[in-house]
mmCIF file of C-alpha atoms and ligand atoms in Angstrom:
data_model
loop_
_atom_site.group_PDB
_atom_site.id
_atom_site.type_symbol
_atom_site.label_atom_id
_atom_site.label_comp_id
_atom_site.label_asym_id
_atom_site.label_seq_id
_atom_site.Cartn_x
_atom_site.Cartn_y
_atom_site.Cartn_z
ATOM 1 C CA UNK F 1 28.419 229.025 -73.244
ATOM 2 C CA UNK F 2 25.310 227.703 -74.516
ATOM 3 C CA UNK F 3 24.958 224.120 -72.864
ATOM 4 C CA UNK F 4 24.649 222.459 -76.384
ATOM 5 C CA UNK F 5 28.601 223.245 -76.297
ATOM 6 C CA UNK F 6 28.836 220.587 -73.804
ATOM 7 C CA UNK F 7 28.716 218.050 -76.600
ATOM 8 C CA UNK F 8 32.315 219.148 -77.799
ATOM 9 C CA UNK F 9 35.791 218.573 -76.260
ATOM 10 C CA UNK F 10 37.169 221.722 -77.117
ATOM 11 C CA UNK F 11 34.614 225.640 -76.561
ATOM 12 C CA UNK F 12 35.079 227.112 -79.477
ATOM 13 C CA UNK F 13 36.345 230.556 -78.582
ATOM 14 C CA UNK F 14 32.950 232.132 -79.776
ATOM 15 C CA UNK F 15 30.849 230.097 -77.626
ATOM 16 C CA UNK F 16 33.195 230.378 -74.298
ATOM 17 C CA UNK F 17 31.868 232.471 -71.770
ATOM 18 C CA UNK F 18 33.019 236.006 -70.759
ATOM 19 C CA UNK F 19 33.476 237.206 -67.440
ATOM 20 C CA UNK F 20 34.607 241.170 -67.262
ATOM 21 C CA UNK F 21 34.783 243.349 -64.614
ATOM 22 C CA UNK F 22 35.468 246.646 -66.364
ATOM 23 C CA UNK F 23 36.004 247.745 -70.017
ATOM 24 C CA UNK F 24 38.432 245.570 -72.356
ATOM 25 C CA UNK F 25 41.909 247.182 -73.092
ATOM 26 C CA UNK F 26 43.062 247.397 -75.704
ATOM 27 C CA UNK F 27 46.753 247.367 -75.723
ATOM 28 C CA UNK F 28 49.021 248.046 -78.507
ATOM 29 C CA UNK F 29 50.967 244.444 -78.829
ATOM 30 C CA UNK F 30 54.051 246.104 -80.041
ATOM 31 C CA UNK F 31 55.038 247.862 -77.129
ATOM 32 C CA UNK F 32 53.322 246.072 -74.621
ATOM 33 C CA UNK F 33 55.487 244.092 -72.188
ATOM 34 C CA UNK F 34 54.435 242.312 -68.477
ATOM 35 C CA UNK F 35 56.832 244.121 -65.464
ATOM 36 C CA UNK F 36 57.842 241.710 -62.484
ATOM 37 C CA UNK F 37 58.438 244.198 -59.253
ATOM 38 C CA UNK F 38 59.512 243.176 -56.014
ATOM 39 C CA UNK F 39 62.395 240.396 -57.161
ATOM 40 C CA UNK F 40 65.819 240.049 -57.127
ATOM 41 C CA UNK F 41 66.288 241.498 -60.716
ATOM 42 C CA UNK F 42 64.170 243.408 -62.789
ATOM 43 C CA UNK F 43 62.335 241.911 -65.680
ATOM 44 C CA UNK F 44 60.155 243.067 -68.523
ATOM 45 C CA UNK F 45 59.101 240.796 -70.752
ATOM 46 C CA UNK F 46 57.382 241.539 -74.655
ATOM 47 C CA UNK F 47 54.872 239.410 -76.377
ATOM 48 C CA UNK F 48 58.094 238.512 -78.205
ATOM 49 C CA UNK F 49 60.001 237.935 -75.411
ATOM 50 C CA UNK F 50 57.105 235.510 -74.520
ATOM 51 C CA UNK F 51 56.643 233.528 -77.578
ATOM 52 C CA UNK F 52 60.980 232.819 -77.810
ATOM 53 C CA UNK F 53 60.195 231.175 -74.743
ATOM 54 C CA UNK F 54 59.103 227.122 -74.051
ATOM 55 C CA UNK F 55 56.123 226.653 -75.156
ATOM 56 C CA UNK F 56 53.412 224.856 -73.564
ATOM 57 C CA UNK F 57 49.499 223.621 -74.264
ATOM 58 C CA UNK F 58 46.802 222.308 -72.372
ATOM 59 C CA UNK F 59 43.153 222.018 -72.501
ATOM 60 C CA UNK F 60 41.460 223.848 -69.537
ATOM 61 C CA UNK F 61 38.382 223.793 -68.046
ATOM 62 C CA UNK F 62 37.127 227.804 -67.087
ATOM 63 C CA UNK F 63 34.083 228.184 -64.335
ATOM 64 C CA UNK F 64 33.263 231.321 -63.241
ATOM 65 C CA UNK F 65 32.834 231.132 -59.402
ATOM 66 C CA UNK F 66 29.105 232.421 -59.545
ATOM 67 C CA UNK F 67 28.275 230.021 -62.348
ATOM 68 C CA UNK F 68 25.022 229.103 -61.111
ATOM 69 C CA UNK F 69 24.759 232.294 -58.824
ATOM 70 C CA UNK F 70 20.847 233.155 -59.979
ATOM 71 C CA UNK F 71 19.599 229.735 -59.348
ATOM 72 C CA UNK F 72 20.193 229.993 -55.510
ATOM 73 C CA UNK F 73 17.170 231.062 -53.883
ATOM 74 C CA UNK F 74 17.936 234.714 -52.521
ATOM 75 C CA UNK F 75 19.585 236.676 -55.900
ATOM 76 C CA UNK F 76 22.850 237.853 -55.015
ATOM 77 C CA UNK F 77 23.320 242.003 -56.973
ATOM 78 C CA UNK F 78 26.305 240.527 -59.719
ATOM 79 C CA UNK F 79 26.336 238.578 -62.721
ATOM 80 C CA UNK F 80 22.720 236.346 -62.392
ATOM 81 C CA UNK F 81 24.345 233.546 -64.718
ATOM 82 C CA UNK F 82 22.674 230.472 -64.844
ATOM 83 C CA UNK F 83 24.890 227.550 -65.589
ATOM 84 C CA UNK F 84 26.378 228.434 -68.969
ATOM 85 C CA UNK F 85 30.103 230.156 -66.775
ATOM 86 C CA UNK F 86 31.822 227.772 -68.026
ATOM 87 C CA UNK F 87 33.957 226.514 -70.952
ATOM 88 C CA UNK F 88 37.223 224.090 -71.592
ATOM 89 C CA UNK F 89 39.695 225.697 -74.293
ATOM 90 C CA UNK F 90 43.252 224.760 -75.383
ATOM 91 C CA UNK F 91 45.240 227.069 -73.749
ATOM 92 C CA UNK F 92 49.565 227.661 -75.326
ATOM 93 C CA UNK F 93 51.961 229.986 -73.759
ATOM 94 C CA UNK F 94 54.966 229.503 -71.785
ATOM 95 C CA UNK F 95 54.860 227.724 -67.852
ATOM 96 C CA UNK F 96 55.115 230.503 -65.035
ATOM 97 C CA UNK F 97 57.464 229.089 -62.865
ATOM 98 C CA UNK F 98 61.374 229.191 -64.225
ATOM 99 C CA UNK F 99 59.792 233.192 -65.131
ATOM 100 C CA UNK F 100 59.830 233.386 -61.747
ATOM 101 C CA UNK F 101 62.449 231.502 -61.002
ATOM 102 C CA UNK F 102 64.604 233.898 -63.460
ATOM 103 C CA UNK F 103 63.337 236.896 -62.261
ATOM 104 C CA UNK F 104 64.545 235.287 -58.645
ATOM 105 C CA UNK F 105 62.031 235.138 -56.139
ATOM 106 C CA UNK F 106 62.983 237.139 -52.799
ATOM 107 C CA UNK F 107 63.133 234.407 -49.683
ATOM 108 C CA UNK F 108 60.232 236.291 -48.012
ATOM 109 C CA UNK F 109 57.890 235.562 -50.805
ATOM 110 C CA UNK F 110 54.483 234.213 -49.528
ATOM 111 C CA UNK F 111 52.027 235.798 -52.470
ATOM 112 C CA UNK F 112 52.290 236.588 -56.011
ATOM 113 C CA UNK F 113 50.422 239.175 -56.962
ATOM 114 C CA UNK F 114 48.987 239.519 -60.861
ATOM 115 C CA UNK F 115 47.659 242.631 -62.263
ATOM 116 C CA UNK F 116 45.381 242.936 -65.543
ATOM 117 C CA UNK F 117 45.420 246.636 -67.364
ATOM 118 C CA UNK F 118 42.072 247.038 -66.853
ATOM 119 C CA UNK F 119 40.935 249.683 -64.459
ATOM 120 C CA UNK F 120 37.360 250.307 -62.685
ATOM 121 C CA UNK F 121 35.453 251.108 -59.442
ATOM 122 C CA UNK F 122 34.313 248.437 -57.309
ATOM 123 C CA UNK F 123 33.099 248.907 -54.276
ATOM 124 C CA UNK F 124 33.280 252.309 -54.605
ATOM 125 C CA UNK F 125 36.819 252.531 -54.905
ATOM 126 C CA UNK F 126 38.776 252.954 -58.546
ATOM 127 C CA UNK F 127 41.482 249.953 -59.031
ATOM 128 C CA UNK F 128 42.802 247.710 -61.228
ATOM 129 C CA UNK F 129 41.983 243.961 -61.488
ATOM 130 C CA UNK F 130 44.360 242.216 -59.379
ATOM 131 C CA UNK F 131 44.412 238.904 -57.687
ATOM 132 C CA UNK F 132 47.260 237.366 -55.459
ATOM 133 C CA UNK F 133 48.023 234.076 -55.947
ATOM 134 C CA UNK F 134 49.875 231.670 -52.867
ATOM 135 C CA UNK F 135 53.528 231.244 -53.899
ATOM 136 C CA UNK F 136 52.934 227.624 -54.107
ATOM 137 C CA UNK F 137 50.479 227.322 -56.282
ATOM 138 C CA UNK F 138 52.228 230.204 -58.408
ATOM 139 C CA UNK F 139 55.013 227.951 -58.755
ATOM 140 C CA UNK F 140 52.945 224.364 -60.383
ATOM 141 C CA UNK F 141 54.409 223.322 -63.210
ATOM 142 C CA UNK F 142 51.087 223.420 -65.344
ATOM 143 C CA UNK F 143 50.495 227.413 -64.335
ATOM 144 C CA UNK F 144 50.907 229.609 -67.390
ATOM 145 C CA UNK F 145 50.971 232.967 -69.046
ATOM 146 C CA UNK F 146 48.872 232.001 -72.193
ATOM 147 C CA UNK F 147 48.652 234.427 -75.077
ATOM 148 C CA UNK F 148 46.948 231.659 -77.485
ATOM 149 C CA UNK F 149 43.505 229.866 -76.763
ATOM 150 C CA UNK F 150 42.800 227.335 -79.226
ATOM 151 C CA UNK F 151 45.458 227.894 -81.549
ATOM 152 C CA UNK F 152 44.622 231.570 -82.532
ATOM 153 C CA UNK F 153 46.410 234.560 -80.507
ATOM 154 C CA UNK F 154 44.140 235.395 -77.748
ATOM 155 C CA UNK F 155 41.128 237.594 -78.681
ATOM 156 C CA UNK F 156 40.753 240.750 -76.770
ATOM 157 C CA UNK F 157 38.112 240.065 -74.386
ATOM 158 C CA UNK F 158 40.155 236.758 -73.297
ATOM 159 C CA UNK F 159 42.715 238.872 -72.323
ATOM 160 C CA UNK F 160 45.011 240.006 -75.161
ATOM 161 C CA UNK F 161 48.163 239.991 -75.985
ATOM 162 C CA UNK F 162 48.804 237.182 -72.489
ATOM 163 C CA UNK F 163 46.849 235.845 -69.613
ATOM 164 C CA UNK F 164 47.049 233.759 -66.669
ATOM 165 C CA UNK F 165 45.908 229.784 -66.246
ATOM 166 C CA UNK F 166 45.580 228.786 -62.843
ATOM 167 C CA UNK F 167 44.381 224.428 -63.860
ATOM 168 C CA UNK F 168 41.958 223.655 -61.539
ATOM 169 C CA UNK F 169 41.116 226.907 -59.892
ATOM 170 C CA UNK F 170 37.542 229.236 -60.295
ATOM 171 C CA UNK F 171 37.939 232.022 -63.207
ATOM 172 C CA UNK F 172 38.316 234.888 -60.981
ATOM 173 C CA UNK F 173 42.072 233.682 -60.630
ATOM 174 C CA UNK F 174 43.111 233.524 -64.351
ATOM 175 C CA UNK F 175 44.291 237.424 -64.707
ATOM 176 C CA UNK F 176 43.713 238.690 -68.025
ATOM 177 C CA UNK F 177 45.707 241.937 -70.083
ATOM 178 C CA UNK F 178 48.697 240.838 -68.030
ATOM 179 C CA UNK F 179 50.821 244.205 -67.198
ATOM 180 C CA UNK F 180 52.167 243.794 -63.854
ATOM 181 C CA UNK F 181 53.552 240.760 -61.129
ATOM 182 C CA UNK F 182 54.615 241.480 -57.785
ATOM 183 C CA UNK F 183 56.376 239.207 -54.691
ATOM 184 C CA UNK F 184 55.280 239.796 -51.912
ATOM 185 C CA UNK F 185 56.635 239.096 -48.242
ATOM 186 C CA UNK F 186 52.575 239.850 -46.904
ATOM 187 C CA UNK F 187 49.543 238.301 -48.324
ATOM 188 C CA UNK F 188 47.759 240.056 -50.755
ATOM 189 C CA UNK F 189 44.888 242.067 -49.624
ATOM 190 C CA UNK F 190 43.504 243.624 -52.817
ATOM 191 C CA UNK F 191 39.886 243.936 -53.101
ATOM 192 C CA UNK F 192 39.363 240.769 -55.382
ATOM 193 C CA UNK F 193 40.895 238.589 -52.816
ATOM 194 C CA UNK F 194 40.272 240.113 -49.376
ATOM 195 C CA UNK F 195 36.595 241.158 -50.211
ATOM 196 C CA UNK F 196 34.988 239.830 -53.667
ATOM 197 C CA UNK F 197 35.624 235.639 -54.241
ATOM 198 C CA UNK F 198 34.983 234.896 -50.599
ATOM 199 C CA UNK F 199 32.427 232.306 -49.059
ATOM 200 C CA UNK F 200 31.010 234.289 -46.422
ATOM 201 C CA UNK F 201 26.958 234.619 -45.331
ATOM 202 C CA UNK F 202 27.789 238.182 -43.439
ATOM 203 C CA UNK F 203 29.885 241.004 -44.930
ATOM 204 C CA UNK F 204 31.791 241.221 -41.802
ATOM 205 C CA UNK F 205 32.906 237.493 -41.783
ATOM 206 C CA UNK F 206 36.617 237.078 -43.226
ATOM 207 C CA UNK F 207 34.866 234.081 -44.895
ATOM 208 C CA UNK F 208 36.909 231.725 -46.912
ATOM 209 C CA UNK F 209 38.438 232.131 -49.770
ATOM 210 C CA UNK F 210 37.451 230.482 -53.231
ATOM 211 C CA UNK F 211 40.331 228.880 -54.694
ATOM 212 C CA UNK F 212 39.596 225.395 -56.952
ATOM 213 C CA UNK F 213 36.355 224.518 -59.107
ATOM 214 C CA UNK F 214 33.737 222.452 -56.866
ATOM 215 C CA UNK F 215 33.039 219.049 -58.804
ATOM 216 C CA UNK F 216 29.755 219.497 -60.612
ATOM 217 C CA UNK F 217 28.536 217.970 -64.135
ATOM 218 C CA UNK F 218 26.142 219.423 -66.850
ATOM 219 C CA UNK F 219 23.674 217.563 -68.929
ATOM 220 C CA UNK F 220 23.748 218.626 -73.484
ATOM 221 C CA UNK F 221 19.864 219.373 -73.705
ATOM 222 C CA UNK F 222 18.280 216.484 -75.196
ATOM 223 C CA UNK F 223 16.145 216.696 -78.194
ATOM 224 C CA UNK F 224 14.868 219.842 -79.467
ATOM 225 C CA UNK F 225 13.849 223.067 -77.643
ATOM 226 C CA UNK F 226 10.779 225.207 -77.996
ATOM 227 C CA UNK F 227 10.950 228.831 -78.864
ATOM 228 C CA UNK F 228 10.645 230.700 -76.845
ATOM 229 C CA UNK F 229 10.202 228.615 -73.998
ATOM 230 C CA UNK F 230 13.191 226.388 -74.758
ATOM 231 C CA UNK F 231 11.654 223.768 -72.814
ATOM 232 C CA UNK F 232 12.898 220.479 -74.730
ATOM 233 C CA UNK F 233 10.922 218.056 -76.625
ATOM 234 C CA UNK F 234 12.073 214.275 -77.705
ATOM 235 C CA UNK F 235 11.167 212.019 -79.495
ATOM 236 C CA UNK F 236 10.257 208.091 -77.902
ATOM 237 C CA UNK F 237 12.764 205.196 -78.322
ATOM 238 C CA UNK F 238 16.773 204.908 -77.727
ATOM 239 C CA UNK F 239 18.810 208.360 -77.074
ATOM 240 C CA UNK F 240 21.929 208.840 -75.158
ATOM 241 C CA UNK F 241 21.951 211.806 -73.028
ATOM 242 C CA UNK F 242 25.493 213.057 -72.681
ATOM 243 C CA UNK F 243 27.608 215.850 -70.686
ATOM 244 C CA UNK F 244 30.953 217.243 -69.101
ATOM 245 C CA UNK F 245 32.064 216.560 -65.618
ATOM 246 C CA UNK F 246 35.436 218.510 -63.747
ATOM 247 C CA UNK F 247 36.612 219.083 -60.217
ATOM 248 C CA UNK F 248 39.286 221.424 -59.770
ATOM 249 C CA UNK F 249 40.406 218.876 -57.025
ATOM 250 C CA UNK F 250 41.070 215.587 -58.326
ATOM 251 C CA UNK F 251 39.475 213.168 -61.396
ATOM 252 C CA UNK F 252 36.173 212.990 -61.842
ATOM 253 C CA UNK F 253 35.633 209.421 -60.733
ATOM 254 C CA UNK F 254 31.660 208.636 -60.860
ATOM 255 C CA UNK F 255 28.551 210.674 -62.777
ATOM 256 C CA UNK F 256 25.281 209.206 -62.078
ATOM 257 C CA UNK F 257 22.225 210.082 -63.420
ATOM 258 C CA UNK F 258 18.514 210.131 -62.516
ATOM 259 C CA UNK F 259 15.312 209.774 -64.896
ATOM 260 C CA UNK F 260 12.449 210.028 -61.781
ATOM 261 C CA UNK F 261 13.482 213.642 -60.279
ATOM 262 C CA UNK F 262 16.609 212.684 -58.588
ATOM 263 C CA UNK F 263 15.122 209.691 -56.599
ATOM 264 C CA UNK F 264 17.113 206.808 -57.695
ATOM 265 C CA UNK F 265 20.806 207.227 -59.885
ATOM 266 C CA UNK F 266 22.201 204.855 -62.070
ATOM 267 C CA UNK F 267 25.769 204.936 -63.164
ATOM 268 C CA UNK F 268 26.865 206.966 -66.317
ATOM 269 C CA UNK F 269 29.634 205.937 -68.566
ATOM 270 C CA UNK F 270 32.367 207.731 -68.227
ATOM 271 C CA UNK F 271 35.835 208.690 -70.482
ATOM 272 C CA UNK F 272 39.141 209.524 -69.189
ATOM 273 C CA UNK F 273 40.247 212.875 -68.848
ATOM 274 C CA UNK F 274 41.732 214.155 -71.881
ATOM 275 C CA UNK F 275 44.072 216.266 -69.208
ATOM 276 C CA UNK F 276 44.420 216.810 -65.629
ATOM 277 C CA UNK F 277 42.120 220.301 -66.022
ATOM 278 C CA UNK F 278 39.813 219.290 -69.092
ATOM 279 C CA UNK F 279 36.187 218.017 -68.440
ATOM 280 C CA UNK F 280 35.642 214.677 -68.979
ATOM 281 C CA UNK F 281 32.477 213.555 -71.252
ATOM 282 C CA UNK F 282 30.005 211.116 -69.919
ATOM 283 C CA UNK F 283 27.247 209.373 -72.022
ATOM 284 C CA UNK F 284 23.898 207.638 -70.778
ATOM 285 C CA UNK F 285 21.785 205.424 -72.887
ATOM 286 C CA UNK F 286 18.335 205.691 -72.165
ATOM 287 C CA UNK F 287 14.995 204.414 -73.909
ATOM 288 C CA UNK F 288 12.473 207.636 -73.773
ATOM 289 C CA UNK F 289 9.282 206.200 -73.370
ATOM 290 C CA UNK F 290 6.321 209.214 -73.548
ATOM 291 C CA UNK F 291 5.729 211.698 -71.398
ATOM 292 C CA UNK F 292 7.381 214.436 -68.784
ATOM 293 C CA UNK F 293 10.723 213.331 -67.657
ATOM 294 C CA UNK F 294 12.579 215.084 -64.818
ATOM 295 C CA UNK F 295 16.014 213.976 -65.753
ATOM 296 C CA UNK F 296 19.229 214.900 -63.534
ATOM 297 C CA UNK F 297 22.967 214.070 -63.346
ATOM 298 C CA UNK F 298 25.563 214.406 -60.094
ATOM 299 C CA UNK F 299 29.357 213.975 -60.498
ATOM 300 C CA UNK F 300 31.694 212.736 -57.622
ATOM 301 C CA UNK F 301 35.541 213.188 -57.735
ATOM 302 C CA UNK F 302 38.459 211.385 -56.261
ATOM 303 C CA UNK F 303 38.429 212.744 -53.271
ATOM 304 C CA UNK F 304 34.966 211.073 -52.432
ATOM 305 C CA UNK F 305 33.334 215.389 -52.756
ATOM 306 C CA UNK F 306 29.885 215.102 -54.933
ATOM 307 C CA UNK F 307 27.629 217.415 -55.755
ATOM 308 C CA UNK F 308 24.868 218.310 -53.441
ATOM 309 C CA UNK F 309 20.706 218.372 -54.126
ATOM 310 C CA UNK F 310 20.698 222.058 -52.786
ATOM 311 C CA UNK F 311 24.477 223.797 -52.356
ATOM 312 C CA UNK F 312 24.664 226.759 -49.292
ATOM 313 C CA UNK F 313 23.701 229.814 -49.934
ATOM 314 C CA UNK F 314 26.104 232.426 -49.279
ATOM 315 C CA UNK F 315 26.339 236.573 -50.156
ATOM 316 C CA UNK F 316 28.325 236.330 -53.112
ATOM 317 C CA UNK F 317 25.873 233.502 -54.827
ATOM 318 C CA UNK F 318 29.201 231.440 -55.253
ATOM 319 C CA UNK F 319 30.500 227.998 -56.076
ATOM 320 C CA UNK F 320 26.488 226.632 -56.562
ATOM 321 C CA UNK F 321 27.405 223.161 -57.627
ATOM 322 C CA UNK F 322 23.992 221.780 -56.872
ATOM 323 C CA UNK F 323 22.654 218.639 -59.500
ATOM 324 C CA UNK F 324 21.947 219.669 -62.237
ATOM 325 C CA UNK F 325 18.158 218.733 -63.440
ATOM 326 C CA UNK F 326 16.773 219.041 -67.083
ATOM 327 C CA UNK F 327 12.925 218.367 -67.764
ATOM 328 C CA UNK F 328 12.041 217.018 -70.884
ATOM 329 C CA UNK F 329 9.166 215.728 -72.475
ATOM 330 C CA UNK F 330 9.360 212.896 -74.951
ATOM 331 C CA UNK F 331 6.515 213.298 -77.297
ATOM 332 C CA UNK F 332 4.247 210.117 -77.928
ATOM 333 C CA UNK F 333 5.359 210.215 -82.194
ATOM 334 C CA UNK F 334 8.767 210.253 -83.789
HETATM 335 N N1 MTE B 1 42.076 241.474 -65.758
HETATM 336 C C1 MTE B 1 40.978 240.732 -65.546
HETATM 337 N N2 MTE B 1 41.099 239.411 -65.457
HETATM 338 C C2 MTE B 1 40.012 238.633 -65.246
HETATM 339 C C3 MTE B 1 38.728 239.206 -65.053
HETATM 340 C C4 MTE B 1 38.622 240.626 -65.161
HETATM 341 O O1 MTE B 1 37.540 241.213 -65.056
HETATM 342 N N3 MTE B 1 39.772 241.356 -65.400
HETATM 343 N N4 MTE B 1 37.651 238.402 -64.771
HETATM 344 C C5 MTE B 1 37.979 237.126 -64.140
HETATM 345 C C6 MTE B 1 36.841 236.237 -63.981
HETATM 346 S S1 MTE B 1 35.807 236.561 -62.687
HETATM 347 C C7 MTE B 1 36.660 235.121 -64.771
HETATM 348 S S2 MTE B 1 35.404 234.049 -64.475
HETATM 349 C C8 MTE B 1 37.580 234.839 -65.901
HETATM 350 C C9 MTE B 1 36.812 234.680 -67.189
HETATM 351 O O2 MTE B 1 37.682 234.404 -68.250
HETATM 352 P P1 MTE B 1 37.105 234.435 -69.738
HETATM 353 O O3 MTE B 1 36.320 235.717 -69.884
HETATM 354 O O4 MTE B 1 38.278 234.332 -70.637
HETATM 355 O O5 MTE B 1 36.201 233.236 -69.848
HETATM 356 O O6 MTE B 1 38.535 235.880 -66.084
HETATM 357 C C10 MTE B 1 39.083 236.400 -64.896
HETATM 358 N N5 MTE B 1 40.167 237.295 -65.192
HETATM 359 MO MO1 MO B 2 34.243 234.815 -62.559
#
């Protein structure tokens, strides 16, 4: 997502970023239909089966988990994004949880496993996407199989005909080409929880596992950029610098920001959350007086976490919520 997206509520579904593993399916919507194995009774349920259902919509903030990867200092070998992973769409589809619940969930039930239709090799073995999701959190009344995004049916690489929205959590857990969910009594040890999306320095440490979005905010670029440089150029005199700010954790209760290279912070204003996933806008006003400015901006949720100079490096180049810093120079004419 190009970071001048930052200055709307809503990523319009062009601009959101893509994260894909494999090749896009393409499944024929007519006969396609999500299969629930391992609960009391069997289910299959159609895109129509779906839509008949209650209906729910929320806006959603998306962050790759290795948004940010190619800025830490050693360059992990996967997708070297910068800090454009990330996007906040209007999600519609129908709440996980009575699914479940109707499909009866077996007493033993400690994961939930969700499998996408897309197939590839990863580590040198050939699987499916699949990611198991704690019974608990499967169960949260704001989880959903989503097969709109922004009032338009899902496009194909966002996971047509349905997906899964995990509020709150890193991308890696919102499944996409939905074809298969499974109970089960163990916890899932498929190769996208057990070995990829882990916080680990060594590949022989268990690690931890990634689960909800750091807090972190962005900065909109101010004034104009260069080509091809894109370094960015502004004019002297009033501006307000603006931006996004989410935790997957709690609201986003503080964003400061910096004008001398992250020395001294002054306080941001900032709105409400539109929803309890959605990044929340904050605005600065600032008079650009001439010259190089090394401007930055650091968020801090509810739970007292803020975002760190310099995050820790670890294999997988995840979850780099550092400050973000943007240096501009304000030109000495209009
Ligand atoms: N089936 C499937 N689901 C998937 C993926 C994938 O490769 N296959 N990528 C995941 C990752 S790592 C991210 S960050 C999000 C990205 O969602 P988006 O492409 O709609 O932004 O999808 C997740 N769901
Ligand atoms: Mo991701």
């Amino acid at each position: 997502m190009p970071l001048e997206a930052l200055t709307a509520d809503l990523t319009p579904a062009g601009l959101h970023y893509l994260l894909i593993h494999y090749d896009v399916p393409f499944p024929d919507h007519a006969s396609w239909a999500i299969t629930f194995d391992g609960f009391e009774r069997p289910l299959r349920l159609t895109l129509g089966d779906l839509r008949a259902r209650p209906r729910t919509s929320q806006p959603v903030t998306l962050e790759c988990a290795g948004n940010g990867r190619a800025l830490f200092e050693s360059r992990p070998l996967s997708q070297p994004w910068l800090l454009e992973a990330v996007g906040t769409a209007e999600w519609s589809g129908t709440p996980l949880a009575p699914l479940l619940r109707d499909a009866g969930v077996p007493a033993a039930t400690v994961d939930i496993a969700f499998a996408g239709l897309d197939r590839g090799i990863e580590g040198g073995e050939e699987a499916g996407y699949e990611r198991g999701l704690p019974l608990a959190e499967a169960m949260r009344e704001d989880v959903m199989i989503a097969f709109e995004m922004n009032g338009q049916p899902l496009l194909p690489q966002h996971g047509a005909p349905a997906r899964l929205i995990v509020p709150g959590w890193y991308g890696m857990a919102h499944v996409k080409w939905l074809d298969r969910i499974t109970a089960l009594a163990e916890p899932f040890e498929g190769y996208q929880n057990t070995v990829s999306y882990r916080l680990r320095e060594q590949q022989e440490e268990p690690g931890e596992a990634l689960t909800r979005m750091r807090v972190r905010s962005l900065m909109a670029p101010p004034g104009l950029p260069t080509f091809p440089e894109r370094d960015r150029m502004l004019a002297p005199g009033p501006t307000t610098l603006q931006g996004r700010a989410w935790s997957g954790s709690a609201p986003i209760e503080r964003v400061e920001v910096s004008l001398d290279g992250a020395a001294t912070w002054s306080d941001a204003e900032l709105q409400p959350a539109p929803a309890a996933h959605a990044w929340q806008r904050w605005t600065f006003d600032w008079t650009a007086t001439p010259g190089m400015h090394d401007l930055a901006c650091r968020a801090t949720d509810a739970t007292g976490a803020t975002q760190p100079m310099a995050a820790d490096p670890n294999l997988g180049g995840y979850a780099n919520n550092a400050v973000h810093r943007v240096r501009v120079t304000v030109t000495a004419g209009s």
